[in-house]
Tab-separated table of C-alpha atoms (C1' of nucleotides) in Angstrom:
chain	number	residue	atom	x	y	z
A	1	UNK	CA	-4.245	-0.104	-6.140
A	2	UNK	CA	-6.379	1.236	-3.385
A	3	UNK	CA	-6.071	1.620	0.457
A	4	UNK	CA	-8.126	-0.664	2.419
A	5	UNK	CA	-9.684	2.755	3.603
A	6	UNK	CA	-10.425	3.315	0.380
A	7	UNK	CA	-11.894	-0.053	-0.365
A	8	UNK	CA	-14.120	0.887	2.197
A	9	UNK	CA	-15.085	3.972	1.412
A	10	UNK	CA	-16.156	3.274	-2.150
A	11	UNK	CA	-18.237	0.287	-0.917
A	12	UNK	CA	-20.046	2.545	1.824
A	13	UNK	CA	-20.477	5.631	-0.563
A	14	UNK	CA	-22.201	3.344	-2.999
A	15	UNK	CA	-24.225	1.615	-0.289
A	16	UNK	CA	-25.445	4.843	1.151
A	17	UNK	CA	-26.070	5.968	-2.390
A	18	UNK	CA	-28.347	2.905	-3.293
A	19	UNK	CA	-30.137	3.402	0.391
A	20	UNK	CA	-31.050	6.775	-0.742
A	21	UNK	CA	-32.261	5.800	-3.907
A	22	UNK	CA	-34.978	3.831	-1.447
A	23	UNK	CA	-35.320	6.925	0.346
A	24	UNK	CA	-33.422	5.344	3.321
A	25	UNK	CA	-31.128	7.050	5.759
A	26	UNK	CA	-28.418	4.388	7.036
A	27	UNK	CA	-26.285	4.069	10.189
A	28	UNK	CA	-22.614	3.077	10.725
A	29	UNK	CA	-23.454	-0.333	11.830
A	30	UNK	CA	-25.489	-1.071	8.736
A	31	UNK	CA	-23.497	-0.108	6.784
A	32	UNK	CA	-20.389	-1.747	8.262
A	33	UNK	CA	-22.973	-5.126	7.941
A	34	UNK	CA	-23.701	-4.731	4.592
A	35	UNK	CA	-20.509	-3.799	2.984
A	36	UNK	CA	-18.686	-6.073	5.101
A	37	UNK	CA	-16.478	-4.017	6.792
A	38	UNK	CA	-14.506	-3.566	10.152
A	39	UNK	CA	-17.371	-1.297	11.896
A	40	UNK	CA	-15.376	1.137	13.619
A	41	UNK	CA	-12.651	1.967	10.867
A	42	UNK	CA	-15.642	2.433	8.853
A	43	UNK	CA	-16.892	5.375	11.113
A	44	UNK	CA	-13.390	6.927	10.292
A	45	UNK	CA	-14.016	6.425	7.060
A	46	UNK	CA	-17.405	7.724	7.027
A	47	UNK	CA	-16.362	10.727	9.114
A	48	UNK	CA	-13.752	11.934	6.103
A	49	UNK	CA	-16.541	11.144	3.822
A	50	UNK	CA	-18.502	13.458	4.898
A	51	UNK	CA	-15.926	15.707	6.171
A	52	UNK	CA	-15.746	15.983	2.699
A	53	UNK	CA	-19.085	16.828	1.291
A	54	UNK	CA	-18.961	12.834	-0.323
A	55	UNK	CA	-22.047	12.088	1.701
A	56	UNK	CA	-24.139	13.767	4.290
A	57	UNK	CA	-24.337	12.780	7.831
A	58	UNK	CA	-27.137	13.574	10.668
A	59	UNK	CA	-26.732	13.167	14.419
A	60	UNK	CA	-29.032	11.608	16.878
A	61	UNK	CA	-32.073	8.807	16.268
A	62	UNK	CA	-33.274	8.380	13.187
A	63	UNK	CA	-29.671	9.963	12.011
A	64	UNK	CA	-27.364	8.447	9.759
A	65	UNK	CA	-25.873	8.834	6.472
A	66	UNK	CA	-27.647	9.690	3.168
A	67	UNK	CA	-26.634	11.193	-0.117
A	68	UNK	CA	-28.913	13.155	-2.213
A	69	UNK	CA	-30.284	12.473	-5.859
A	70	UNK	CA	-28.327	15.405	-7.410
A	71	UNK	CA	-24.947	14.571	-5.431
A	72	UNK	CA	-25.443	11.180	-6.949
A	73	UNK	CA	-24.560	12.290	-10.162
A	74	UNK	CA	-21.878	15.614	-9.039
A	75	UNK	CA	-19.828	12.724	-7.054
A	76	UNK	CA	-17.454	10.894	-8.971
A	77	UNK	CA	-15.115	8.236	-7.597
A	78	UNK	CA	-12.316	10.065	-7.913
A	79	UNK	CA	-13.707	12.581	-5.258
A	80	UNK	CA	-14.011	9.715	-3.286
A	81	UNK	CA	-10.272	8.570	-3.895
A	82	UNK	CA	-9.159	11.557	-3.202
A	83	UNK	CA	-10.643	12.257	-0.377
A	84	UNK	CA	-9.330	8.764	1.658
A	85	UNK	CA	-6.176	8.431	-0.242
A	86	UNK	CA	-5.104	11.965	-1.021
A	87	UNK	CA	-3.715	12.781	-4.579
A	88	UNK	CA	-1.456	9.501	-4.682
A	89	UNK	CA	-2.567	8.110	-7.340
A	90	UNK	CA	-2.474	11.286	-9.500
A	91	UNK	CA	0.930	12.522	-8.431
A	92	UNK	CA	3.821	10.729	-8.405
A	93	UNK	CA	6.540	8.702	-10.049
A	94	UNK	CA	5.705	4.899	-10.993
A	95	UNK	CA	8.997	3.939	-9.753
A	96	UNK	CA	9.177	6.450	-6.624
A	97	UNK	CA	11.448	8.806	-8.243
A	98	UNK	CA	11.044	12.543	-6.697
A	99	UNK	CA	11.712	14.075	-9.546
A	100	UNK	CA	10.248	12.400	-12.474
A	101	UNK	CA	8.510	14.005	-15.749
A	102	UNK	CA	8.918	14.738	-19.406
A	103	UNK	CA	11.969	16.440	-18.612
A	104	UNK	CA	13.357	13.672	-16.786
A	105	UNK	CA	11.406	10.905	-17.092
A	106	UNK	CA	11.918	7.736	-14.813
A	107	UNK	CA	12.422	4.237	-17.165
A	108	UNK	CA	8.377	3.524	-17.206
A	109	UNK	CA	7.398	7.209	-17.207
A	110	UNK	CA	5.536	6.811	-20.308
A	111	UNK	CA	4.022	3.440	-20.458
A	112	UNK	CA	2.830	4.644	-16.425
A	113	UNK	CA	1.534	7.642	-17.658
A	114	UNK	CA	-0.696	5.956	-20.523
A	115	UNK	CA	-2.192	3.853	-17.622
A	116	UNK	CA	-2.673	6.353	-15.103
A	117	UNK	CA	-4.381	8.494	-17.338
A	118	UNK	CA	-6.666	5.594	-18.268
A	119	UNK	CA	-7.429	4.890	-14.528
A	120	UNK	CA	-8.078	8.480	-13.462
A	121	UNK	CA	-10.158	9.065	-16.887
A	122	UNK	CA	-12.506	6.133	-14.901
A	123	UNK	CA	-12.497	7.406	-11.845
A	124	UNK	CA	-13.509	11.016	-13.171
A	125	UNK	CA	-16.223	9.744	-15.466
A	126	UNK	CA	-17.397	7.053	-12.922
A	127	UNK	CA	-20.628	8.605	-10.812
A	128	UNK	CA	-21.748	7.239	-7.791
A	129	UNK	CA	-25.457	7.202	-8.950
A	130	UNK	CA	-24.147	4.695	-11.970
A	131	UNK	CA	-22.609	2.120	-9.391
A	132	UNK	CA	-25.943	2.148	-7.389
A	133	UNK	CA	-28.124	1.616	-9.954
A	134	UNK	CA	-26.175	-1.455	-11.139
A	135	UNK	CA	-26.357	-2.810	-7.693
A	136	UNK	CA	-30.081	-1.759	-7.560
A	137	UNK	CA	-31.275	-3.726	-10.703
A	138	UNK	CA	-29.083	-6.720	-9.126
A	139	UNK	CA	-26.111	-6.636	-11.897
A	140	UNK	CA	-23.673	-6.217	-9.059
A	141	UNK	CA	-22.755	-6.591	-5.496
A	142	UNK	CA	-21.159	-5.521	-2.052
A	143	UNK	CA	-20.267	-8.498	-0.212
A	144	UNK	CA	-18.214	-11.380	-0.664
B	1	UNK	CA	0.704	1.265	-7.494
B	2	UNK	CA	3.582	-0.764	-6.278
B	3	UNK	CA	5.116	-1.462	-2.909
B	4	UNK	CA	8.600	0.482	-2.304
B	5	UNK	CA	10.044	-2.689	-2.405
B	6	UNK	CA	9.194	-3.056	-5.370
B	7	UNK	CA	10.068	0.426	-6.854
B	8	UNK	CA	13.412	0.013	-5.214
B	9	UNK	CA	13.565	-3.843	-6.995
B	10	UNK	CA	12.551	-2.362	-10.135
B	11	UNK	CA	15.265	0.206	-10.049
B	12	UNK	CA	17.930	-1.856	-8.908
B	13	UNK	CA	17.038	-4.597	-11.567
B	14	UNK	CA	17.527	-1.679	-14.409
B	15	UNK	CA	20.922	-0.521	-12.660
B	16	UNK	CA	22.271	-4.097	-12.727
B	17	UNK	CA	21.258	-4.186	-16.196
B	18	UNK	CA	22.885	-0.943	-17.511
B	19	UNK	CA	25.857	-1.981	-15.860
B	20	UNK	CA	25.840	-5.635	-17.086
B	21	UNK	CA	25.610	-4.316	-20.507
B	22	UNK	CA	29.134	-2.260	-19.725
B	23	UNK	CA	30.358	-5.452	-18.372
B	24	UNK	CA	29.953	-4.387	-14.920
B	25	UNK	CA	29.438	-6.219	-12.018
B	26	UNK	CA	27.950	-3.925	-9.120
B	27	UNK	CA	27.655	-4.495	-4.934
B	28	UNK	CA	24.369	-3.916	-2.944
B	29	UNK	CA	26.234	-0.842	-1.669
B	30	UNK	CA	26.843	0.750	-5.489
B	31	UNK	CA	23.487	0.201	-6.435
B	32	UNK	CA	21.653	1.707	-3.369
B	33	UNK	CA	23.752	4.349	-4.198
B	34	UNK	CA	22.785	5.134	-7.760
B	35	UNK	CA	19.529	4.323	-7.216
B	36	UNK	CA	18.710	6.541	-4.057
B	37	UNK	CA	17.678	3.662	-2.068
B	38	UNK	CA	18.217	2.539	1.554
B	39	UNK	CA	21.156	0.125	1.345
B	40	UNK	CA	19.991	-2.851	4.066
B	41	UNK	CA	16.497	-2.878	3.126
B	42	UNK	CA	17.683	-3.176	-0.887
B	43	UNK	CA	19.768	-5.778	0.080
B	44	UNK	CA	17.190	-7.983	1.240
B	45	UNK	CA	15.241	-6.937	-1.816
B	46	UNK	CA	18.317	-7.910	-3.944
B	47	UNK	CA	18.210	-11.403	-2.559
B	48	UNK	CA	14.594	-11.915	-3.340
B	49	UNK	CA	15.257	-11.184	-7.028
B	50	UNK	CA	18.306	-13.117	-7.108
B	51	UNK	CA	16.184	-16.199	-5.478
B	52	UNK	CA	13.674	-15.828	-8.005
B	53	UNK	CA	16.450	-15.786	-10.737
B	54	UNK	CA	15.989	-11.957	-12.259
B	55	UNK	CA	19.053	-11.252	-11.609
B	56	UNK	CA	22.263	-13.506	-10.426
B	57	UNK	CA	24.535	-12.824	-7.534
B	58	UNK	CA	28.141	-13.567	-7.132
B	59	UNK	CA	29.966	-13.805	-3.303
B	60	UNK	CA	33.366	-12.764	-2.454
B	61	UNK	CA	35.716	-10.165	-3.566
B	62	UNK	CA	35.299	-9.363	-7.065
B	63	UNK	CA	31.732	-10.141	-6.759
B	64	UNK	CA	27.954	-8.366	-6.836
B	65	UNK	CA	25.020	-8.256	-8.855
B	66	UNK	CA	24.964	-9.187	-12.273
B	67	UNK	CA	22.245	-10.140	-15.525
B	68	UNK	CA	23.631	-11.683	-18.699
B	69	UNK	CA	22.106	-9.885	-21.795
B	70	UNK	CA	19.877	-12.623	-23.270
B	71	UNK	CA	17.978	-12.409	-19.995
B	72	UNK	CA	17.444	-8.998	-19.909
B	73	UNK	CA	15.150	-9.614	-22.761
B	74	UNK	CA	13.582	-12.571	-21.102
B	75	UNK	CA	13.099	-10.607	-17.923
B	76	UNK	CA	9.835	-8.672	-17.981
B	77	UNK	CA	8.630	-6.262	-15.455
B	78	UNK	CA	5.721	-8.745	-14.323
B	79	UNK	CA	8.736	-10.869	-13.323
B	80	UNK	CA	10.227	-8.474	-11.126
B	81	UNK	CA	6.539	-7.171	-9.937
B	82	UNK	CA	5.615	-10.688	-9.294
B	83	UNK	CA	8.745	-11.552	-7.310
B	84	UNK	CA	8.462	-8.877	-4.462
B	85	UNK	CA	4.592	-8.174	-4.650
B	86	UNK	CA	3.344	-11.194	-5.267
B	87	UNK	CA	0.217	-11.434	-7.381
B	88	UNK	CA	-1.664	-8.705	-5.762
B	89	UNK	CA	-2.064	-6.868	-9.373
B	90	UNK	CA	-3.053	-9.332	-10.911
B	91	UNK	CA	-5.500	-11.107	-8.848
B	92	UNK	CA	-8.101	-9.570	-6.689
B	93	UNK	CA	-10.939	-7.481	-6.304
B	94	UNK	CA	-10.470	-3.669	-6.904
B	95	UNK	CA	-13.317	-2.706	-4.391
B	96	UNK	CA	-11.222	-5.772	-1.904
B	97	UNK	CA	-13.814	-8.408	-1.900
B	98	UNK	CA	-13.044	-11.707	-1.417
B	99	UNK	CA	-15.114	-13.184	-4.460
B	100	UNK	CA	-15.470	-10.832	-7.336
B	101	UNK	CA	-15.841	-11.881	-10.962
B	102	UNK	CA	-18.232	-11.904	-14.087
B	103	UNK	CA	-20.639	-13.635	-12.790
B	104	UNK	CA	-20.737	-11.897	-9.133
B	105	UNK	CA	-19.170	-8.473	-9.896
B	106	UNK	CA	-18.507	-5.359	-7.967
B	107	UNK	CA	-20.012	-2.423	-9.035
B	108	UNK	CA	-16.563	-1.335	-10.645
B	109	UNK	CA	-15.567	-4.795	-11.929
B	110	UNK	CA	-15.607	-4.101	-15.795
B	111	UNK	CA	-14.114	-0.643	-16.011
B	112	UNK	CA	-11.217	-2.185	-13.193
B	113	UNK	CA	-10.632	-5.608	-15.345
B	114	UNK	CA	-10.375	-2.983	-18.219
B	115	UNK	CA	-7.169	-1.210	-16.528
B	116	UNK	CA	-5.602	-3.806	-14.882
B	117	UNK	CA	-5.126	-5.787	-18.130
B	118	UNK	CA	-4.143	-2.705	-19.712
B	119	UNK	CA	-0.956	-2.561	-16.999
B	120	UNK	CA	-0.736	-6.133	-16.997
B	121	UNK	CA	-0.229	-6.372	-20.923
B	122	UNK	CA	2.355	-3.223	-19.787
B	123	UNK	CA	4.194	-5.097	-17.698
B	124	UNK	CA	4.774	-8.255	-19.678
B	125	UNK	CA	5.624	-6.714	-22.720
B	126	UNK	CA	8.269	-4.401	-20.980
B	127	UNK	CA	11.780	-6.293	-20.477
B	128	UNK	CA	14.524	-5.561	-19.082
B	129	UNK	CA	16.385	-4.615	-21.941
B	130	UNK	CA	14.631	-2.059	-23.213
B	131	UNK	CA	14.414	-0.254	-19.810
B	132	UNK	CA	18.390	-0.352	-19.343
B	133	UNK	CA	18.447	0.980	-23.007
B	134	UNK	CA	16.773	3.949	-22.465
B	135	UNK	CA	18.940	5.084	-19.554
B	136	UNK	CA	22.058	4.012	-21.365
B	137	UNK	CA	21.623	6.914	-24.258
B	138	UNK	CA	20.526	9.336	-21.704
B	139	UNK	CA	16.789	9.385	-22.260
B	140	UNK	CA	15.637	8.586	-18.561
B	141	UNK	CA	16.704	8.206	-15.526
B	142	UNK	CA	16.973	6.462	-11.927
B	143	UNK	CA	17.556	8.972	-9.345
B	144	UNK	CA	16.078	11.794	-8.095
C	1	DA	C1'	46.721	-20.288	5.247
C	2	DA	C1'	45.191	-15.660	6.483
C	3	DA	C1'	42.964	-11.591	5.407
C	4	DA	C1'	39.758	-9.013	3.090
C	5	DT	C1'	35.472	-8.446	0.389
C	6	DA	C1'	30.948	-9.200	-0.746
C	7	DA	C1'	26.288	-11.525	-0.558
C	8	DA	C1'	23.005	-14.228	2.656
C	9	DG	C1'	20.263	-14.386	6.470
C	10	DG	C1'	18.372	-13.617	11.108
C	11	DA	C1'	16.889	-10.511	14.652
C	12	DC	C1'	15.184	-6.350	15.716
C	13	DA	C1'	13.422	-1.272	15.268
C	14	DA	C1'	10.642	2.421	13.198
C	15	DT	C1'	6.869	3.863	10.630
C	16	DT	C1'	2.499	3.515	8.444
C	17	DT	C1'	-1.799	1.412	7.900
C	18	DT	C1'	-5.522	-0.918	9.742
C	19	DA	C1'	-8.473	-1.563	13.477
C	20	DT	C1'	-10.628	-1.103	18.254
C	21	DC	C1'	-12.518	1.210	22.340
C	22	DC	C1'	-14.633	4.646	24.868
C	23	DG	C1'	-16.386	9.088	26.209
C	24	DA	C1'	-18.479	13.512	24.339
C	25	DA	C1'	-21.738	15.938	21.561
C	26	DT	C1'	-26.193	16.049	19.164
C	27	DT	C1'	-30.959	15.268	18.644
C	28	DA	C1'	-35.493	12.724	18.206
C	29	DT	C1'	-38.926	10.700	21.143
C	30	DA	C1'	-41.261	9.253	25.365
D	1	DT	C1'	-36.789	16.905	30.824
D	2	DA	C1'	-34.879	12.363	30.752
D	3	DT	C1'	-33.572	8.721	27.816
D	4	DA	C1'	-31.886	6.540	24.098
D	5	DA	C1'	-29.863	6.487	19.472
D	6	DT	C1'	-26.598	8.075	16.718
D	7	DT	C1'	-22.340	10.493	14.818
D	8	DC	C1'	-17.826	12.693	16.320
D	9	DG	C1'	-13.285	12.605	18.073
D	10	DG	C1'	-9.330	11.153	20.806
D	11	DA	C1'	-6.438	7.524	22.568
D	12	DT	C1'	-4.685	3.268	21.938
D	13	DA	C1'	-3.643	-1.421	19.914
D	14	DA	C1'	-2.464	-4.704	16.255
D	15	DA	C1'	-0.591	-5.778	11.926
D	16	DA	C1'	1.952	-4.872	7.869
D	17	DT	C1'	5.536	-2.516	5.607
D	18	DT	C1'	9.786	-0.312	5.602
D	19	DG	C1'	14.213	-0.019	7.350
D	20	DT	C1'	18.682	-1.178	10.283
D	21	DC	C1'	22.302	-3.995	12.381
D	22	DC	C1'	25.132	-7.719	12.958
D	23	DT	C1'	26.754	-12.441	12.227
D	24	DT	C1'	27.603	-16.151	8.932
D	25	DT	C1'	29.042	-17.968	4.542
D	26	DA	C1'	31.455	-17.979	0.224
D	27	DT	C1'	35.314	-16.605	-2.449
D	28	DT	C1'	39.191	-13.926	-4.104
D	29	DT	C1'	43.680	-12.041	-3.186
D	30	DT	C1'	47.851	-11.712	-0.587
DNA sequence: AAAATAAAGGACAATTTTATCCGAATTATA
DNA sequence: TATAATTCGGATAAAATTGTCCTTTATTTT
C-alpha cells in the first residue's frame, strides 16, 4: 500500500509528534531507535518531512526534530503520504491504464474508486495529534 | 496498490477471458498487444497464472492462452492478486511492522483493517466473468 | 519426418527503491 | 574561539522490481 519510505515516515512523524507532546525535541538516531528504522534512510526521510513543513527541524546540539501542538492537529496523514510518495495513491488507474475514468473506465474502475475514496477519506481525516495520543495513553505502538 | 505485474496479470487474465468467451484462443504476443503491455515480461507473468491454474495454456501451433467459462466465474481477482503478489494485501502491517494486531496495534491498525477488508471483500467477490462482461458490451476498457 | 508455431524457462540487463557513507553547514556550549 | 553535536546534501551501494533475449520443449501442419 505504502512505500517503505513512507512506512517510515508515518512512524517518525508520529514519534516526533508524541515527543513533543512531552515537550521533547528528538534526533535522527532516536528516532531511527525507536521506530525501528534503517537510521540513515530515515534522515532522508526526515529531510522531505520537513522539507515539507510535516515537522520542524533545528541544527546543531540540543537540535532535532519537533512538531508543534497546533501542527498536531493541521497535519493529516495524507500530507504525510503525499509528501514521501507523491500523489500515487490519489491519481491513477487500479489496473495501470493511462487513460482511465468515467469516460473510459478500466474493468475495476468503480469498485477501485469506492476503495480509494475510502482510504484517502482516512488519510484526510486522520491527524497526527490522534495517532500520538493513542500511543501516549499506551493503546498502541511503534516497534515490532 | 498492486505490482505491474500484477496490473499487467490482471489485464491479460480479462483479455483471455473476453476472447475465450468468443471462442478464441490468444498468444502471449496478441495479448501484450491489446493490453499495452511489454510482451517478454507478460510472458513470464502468463506462466505464473497458468501454473497457478487461472488460466490454461496450450503449446504448439494452434495454441495460446485460454479460460473455459465455468472458471471465469470461479476465478476471482484475489486469485489472480494472490498468484503474482503473493499475500502482501492481505497480511501485514500498514505502518510495516513485523507484529501488528489487536492486541499490539499500530497507531493506524483499526482504520487500515477497516480498508483492507473492504478491498479484500472487493476482490473476492469480483470474478472473472463479470470483468470480461463489461468489456464485451463496450462499457470499459483495457488499453490506454 | 521435417518444418513451423507457440509456450516454458533460464540468463541477463535496466530501472527503481531501499539503504549506507561521508563531508559540509549550522549552532549551542565550554 | 574551539569543540562537539546535530541536520543537510551528495555520491554510492545493495536489493527488488521490471523488462529483454535466447534456447528448449511441445505440438500442429505440411
Amino acid at each position: 500500500m505504502f512505500s517503505k519510505a513512507c512506512e517510515y515516515g508515518i512512524r517518525a512523524a508520529v514519534y516526533v509528534a508524541l515527543q513533543s507532546l512531552e515537550g521533547r525535541r528528538v534526533s535522527v538516531n532516536e528516532i531511527a531507535e525507536e521506530i525501528d528504522s534503517p537510521i540513515a534512510f530515515t534522515a532522508k526521510i526526515l529531510q522531505q518531512l520537513t522539507r515539507s513543513k510535516v515537522i520542524h527541524s533545528v541544527k546543531g546540539p540540543t537540535g532535532g526534530f519537533e512538531i508543534e501542538r497546533t501542527d498536531m492537529d493541521t497535519v493529516k496523514l495524507s500530507m504525510i503520504v503525499h509528501a514521501i510518495d507523491g500523489d500515487d495513491i490519489y491519481v491513477g488507474c487500479g489496473l495501470g491504464l493511462k487513460e482511465c475514468n468515467a469516460k473510459k473506465p478500466c474493468p475495476l474502475h468503480d469498485k477501485f474508486v469506492a476503495i480509494r475514496t475510502d482510504l484517502k477519506k482516512m488519510l484526510e481525516s486522520t491527524s497526527l495529534y490522534e495517532l500520538a495520543t493513542g500511543l501516549e495513553v499506551g493503546l498502541t505502538y511503534l516497534k515490532r
